[in-house]
mmCIF file of C-alpha atoms in Angstrom:
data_model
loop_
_atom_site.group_PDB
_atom_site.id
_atom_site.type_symbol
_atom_site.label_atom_id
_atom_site.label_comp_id
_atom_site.label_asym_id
_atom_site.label_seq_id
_atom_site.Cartn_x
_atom_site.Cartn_y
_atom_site.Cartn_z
ATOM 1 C CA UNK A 1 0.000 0.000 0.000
ATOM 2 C CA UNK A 2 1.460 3.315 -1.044
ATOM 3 C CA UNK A 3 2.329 5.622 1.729
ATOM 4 C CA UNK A 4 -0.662 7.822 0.915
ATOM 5 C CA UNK A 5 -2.830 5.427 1.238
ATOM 6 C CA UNK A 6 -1.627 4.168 4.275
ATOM 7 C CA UNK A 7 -2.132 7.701 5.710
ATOM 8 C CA UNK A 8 -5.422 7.971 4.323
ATOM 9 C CA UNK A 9 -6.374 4.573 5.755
ATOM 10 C CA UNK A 10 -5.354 5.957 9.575
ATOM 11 C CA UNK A 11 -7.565 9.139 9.059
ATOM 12 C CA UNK A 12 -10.632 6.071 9.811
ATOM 13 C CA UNK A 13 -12.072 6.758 13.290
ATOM 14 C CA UNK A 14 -9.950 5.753 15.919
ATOM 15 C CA UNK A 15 -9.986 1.684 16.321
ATOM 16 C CA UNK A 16 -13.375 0.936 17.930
ATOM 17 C CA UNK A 17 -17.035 -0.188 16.585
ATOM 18 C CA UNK A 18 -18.178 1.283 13.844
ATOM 19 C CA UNK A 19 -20.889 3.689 14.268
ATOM 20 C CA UNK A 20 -24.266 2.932 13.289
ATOM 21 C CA UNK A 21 -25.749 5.627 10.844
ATOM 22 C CA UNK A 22 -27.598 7.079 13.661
ATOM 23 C CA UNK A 23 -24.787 7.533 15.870
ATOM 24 C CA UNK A 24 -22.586 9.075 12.926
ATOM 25 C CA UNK A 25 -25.876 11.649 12.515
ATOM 26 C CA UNK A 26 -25.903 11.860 15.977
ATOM 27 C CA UNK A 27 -21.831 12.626 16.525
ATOM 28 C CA UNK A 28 -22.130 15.329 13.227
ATOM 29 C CA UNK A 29 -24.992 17.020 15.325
ATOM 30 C CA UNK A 30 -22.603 16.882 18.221
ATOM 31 C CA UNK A 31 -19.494 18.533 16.290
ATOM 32 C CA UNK A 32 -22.029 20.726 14.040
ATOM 33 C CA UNK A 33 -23.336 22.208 17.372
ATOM 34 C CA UNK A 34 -19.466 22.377 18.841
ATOM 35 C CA UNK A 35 -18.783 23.987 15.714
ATOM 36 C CA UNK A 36 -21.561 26.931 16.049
ATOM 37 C CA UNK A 37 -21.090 27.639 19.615
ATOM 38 C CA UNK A 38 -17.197 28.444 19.401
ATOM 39 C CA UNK A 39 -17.578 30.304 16.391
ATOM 40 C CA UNK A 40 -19.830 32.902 18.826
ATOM 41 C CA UNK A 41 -17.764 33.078 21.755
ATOM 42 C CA UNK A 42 -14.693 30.839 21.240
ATOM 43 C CA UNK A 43 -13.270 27.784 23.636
ATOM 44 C CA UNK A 44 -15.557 29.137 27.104
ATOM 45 C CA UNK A 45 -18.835 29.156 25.079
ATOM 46 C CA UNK A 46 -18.551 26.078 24.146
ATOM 47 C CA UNK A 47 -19.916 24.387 27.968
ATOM 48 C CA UNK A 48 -21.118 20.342 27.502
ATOM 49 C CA UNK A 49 -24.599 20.915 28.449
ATOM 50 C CA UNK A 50 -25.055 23.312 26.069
ATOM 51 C CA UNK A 51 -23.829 21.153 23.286
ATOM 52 C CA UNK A 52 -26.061 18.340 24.039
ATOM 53 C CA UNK A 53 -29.082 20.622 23.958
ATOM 54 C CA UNK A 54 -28.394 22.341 21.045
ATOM 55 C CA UNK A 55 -27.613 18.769 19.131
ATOM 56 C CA UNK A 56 -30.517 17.294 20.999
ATOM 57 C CA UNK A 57 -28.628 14.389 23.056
ATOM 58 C CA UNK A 58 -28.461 13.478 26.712
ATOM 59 C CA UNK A 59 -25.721 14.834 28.546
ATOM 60 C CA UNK A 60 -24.599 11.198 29.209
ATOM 61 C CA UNK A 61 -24.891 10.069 25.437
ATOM 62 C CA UNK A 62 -22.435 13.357 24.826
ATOM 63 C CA UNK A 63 -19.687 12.471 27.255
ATOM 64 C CA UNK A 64 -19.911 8.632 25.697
ATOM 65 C CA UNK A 65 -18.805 10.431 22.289
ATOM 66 C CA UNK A 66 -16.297 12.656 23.686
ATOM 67 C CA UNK A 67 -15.001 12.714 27.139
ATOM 68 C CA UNK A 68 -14.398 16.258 27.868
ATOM 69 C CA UNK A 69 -14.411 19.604 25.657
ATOM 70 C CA UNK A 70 -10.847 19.367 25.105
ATOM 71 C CA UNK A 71 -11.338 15.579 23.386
ATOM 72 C CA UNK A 72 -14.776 17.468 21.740
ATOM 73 C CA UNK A 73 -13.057 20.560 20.386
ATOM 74 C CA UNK A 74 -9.944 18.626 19.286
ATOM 75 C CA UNK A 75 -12.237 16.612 17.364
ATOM 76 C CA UNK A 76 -13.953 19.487 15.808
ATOM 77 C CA UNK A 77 -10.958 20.695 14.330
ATOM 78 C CA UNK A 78 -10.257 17.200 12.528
ATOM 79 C CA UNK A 79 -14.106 17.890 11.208
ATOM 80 C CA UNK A 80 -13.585 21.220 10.049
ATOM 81 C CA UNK A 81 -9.737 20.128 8.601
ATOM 82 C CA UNK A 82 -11.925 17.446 6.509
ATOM 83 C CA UNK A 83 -14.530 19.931 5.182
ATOM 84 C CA UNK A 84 -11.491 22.107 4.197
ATOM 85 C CA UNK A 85 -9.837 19.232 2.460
ATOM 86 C CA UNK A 86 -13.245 18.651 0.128
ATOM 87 C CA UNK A 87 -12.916 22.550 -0.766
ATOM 88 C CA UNK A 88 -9.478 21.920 -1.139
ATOM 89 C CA UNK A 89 -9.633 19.126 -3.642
ATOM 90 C CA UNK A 90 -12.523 20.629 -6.047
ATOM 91 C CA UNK A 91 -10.129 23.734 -6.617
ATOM 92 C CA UNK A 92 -6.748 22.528 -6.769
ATOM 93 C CA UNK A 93 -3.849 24.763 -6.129
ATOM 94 C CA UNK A 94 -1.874 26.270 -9.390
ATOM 95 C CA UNK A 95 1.758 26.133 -7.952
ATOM 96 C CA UNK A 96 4.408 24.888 -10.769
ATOM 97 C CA UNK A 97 6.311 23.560 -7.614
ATOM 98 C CA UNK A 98 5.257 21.078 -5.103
ATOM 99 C CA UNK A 99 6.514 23.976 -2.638
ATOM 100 C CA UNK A 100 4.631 26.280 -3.951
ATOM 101 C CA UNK A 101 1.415 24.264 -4.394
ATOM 102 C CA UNK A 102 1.553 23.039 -0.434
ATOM 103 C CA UNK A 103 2.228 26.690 0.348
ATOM 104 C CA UNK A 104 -0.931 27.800 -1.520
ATOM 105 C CA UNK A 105 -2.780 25.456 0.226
ATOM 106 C CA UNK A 106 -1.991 26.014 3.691
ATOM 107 C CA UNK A 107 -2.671 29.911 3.397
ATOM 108 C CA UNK A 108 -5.997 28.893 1.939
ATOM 109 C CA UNK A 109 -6.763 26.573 4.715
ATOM 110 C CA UNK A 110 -5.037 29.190 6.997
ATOM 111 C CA UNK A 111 -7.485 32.286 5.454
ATOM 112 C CA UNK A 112 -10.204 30.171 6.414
ATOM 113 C CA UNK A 113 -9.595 29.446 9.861
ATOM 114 C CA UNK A 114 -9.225 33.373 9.675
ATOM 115 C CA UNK A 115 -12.794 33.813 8.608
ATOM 116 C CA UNK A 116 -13.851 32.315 11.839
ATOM 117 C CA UNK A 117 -11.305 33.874 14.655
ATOM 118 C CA UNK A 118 -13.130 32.636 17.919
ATOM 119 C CA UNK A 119 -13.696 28.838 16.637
ATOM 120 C CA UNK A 120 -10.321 28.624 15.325
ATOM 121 C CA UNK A 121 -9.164 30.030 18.780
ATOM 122 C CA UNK A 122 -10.996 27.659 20.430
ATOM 123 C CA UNK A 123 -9.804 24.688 17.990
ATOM 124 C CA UNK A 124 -6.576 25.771 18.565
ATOM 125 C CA UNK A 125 -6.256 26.085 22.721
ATOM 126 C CA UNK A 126 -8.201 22.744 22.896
ATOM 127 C CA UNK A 127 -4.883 21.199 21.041
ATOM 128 C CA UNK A 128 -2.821 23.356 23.352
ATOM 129 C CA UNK A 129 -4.547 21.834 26.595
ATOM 130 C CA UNK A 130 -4.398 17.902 25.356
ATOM 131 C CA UNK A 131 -3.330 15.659 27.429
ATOM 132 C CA UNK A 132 -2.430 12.242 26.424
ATOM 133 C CA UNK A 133 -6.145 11.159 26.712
ATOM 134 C CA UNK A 134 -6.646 12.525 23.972
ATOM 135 C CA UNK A 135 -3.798 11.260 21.697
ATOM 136 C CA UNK A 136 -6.099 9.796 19.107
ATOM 137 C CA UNK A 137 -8.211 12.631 18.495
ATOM 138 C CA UNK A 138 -4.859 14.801 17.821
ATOM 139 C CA UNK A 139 -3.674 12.176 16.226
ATOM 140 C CA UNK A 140 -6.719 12.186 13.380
ATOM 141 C CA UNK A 141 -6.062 16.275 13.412
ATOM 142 C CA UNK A 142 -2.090 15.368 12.518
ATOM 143 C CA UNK A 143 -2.788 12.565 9.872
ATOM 144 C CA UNK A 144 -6.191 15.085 8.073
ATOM 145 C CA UNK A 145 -3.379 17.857 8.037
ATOM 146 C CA UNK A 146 -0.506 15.227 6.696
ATOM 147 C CA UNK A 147 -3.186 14.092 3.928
ATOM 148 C CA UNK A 148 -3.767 18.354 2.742
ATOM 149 C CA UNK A 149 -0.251 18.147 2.455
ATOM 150 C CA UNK A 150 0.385 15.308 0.177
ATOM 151 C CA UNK A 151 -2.671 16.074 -1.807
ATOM 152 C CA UNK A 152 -0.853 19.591 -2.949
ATOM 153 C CA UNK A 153 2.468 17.542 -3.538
ATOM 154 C CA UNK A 154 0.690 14.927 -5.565
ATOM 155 C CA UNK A 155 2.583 12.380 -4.165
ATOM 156 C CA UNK A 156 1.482 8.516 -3.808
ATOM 157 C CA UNK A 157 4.442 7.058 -2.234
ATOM 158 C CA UNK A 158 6.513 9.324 -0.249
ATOM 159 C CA UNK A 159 10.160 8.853 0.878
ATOM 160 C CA UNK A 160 10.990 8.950 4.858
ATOM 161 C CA UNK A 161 12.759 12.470 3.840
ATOM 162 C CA UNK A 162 9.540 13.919 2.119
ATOM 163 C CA UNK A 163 7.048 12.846 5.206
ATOM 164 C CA UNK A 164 9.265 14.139 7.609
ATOM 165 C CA UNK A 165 9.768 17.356 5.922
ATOM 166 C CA UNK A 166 6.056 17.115 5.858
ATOM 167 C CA UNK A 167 5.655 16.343 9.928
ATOM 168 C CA UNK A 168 7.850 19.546 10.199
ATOM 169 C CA UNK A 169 5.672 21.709 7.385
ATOM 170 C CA UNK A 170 2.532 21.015 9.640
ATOM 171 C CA UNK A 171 4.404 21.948 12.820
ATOM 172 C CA UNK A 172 5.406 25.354 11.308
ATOM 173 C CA UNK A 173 1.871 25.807 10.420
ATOM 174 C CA UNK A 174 -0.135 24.871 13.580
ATOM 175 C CA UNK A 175 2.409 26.954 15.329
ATOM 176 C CA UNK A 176 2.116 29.980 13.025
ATOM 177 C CA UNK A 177 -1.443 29.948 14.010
ATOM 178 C CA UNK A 178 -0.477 30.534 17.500
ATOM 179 C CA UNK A 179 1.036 32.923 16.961
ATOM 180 C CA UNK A 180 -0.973 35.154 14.530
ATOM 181 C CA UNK A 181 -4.142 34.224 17.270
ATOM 182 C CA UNK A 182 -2.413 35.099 20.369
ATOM 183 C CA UNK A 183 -1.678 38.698 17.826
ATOM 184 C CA UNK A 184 2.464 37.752 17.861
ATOM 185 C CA UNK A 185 2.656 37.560 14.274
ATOM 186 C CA UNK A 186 0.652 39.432 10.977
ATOM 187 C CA UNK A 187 -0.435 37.588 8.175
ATOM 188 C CA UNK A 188 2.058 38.768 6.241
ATOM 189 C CA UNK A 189 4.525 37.379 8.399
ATOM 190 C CA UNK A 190 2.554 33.829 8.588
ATOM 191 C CA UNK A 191 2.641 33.562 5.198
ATOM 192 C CA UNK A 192 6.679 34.262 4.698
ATOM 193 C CA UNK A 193 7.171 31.751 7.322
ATOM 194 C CA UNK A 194 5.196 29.154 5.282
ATOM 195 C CA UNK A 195 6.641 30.013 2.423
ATOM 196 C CA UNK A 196 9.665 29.169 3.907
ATOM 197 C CA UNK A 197 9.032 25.795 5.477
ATOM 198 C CA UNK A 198 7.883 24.688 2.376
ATOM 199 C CA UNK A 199 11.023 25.263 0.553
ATOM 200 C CA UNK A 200 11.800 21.345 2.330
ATOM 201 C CA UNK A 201 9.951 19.585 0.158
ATOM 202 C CA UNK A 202 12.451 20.955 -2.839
ATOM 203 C CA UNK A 203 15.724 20.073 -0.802
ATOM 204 C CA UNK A 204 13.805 16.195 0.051
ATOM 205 C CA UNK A 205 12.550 15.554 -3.825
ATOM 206 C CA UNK A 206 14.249 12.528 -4.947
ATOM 207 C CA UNK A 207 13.574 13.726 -8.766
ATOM 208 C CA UNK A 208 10.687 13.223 -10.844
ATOM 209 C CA UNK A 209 7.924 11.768 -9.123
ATOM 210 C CA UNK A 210 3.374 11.458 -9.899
#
């Protein structure tokens, strides 16, 4: 299995039962209503009891899903990186490089987390705040970010050199949005340090590659 695909394969739900389609409608209600409440008034609006009664579900049935807010908001984020990635794919970016491709890309997922300031804040601090309970929710926000990446490279079956330049691309970018939300760094300055970063995938290409 190419490398890609192996990635892809991980981005599954974390290894448990598979959810019935009621629970998956249930659990998008969930993140759909996670979603709505931190876009108003960022990580403290977004209280458990509110969740469940603005995605209609027991209290108990909510904390069966997701343990906490952190494990909730983390898991948001993977949602929202997923609906990017769709929007993503139907408008390919024009880059002649892979560099500059994966840079286009992660100022156009990066523009719009911008459109929505208080959920990506709250998005953000959740994966600040995680604790190793919830390793496999950051892990699915790691391997949906990993997966943007290698869609904009076009790559099927990466080298060890090209997904660790990768790992350290999606470092630089969670931690430039840090620093533009906590109002260290201008979006001018984000996107120079991207920019940057990506300029590893052209030292790690092997040569020609699909």
């Amino acid at each position: 299995m190419p490398a890609e695909s192996k990635v892809e394969a991980s981005t599954a739900r974390p290894a448990s039962s598979p959810l019935t389609e009621r629970q998956e409608a249930r659990r998008r209600r969930i993140l759909h209503a996670s979603a709505q409440l931190a876009s108003r008034g960022g990580f403290d609006a977004v209280q458990m009891r509110e969740v469940a009664e603005s995605s209609q579900v027991a209290l108990g049935t909510l904390y069966r899903y997701f343990p906490s807010k952190v494990h909730l908001l983390v898991a948001t984020m993977q949602d929202q990186l997923e609906h990017m990635h769709g929007t993503l794919r139907k408008k390919p970016p024009a880059g002649d490089t892979a560099a500059e491709r994966v840079a286009e890309t992660l100022m156009r997922a990066f523009r719009a987390l911008q459109r929505e300031p208080h959920l990506a804040d709250a998005m953000v601090r959740a994966l600040t705040f995680a604790d190793r309970s919830v390793s496999p929710e950051v892990d699915q926000v790691s391997r949906q970010t990993t997966l943007i990446i290698l869609d904009a490279m076009g790559l099927e079956n990466p080298t060890p050199e090209q997904l660790s330049a990768v790992r350290v691309i999606e470092h630089t970018w969670h931690s430039a949005l840090i620093t533009w939300l906590s109002g260290r760094a201008s979006i001018a300055q984000v996107k120079i340090d991207i920019e940057t970063v990506c300029r590893l995938i052209d030292l790690t290409e092997p040569g020609p590659h699909g």
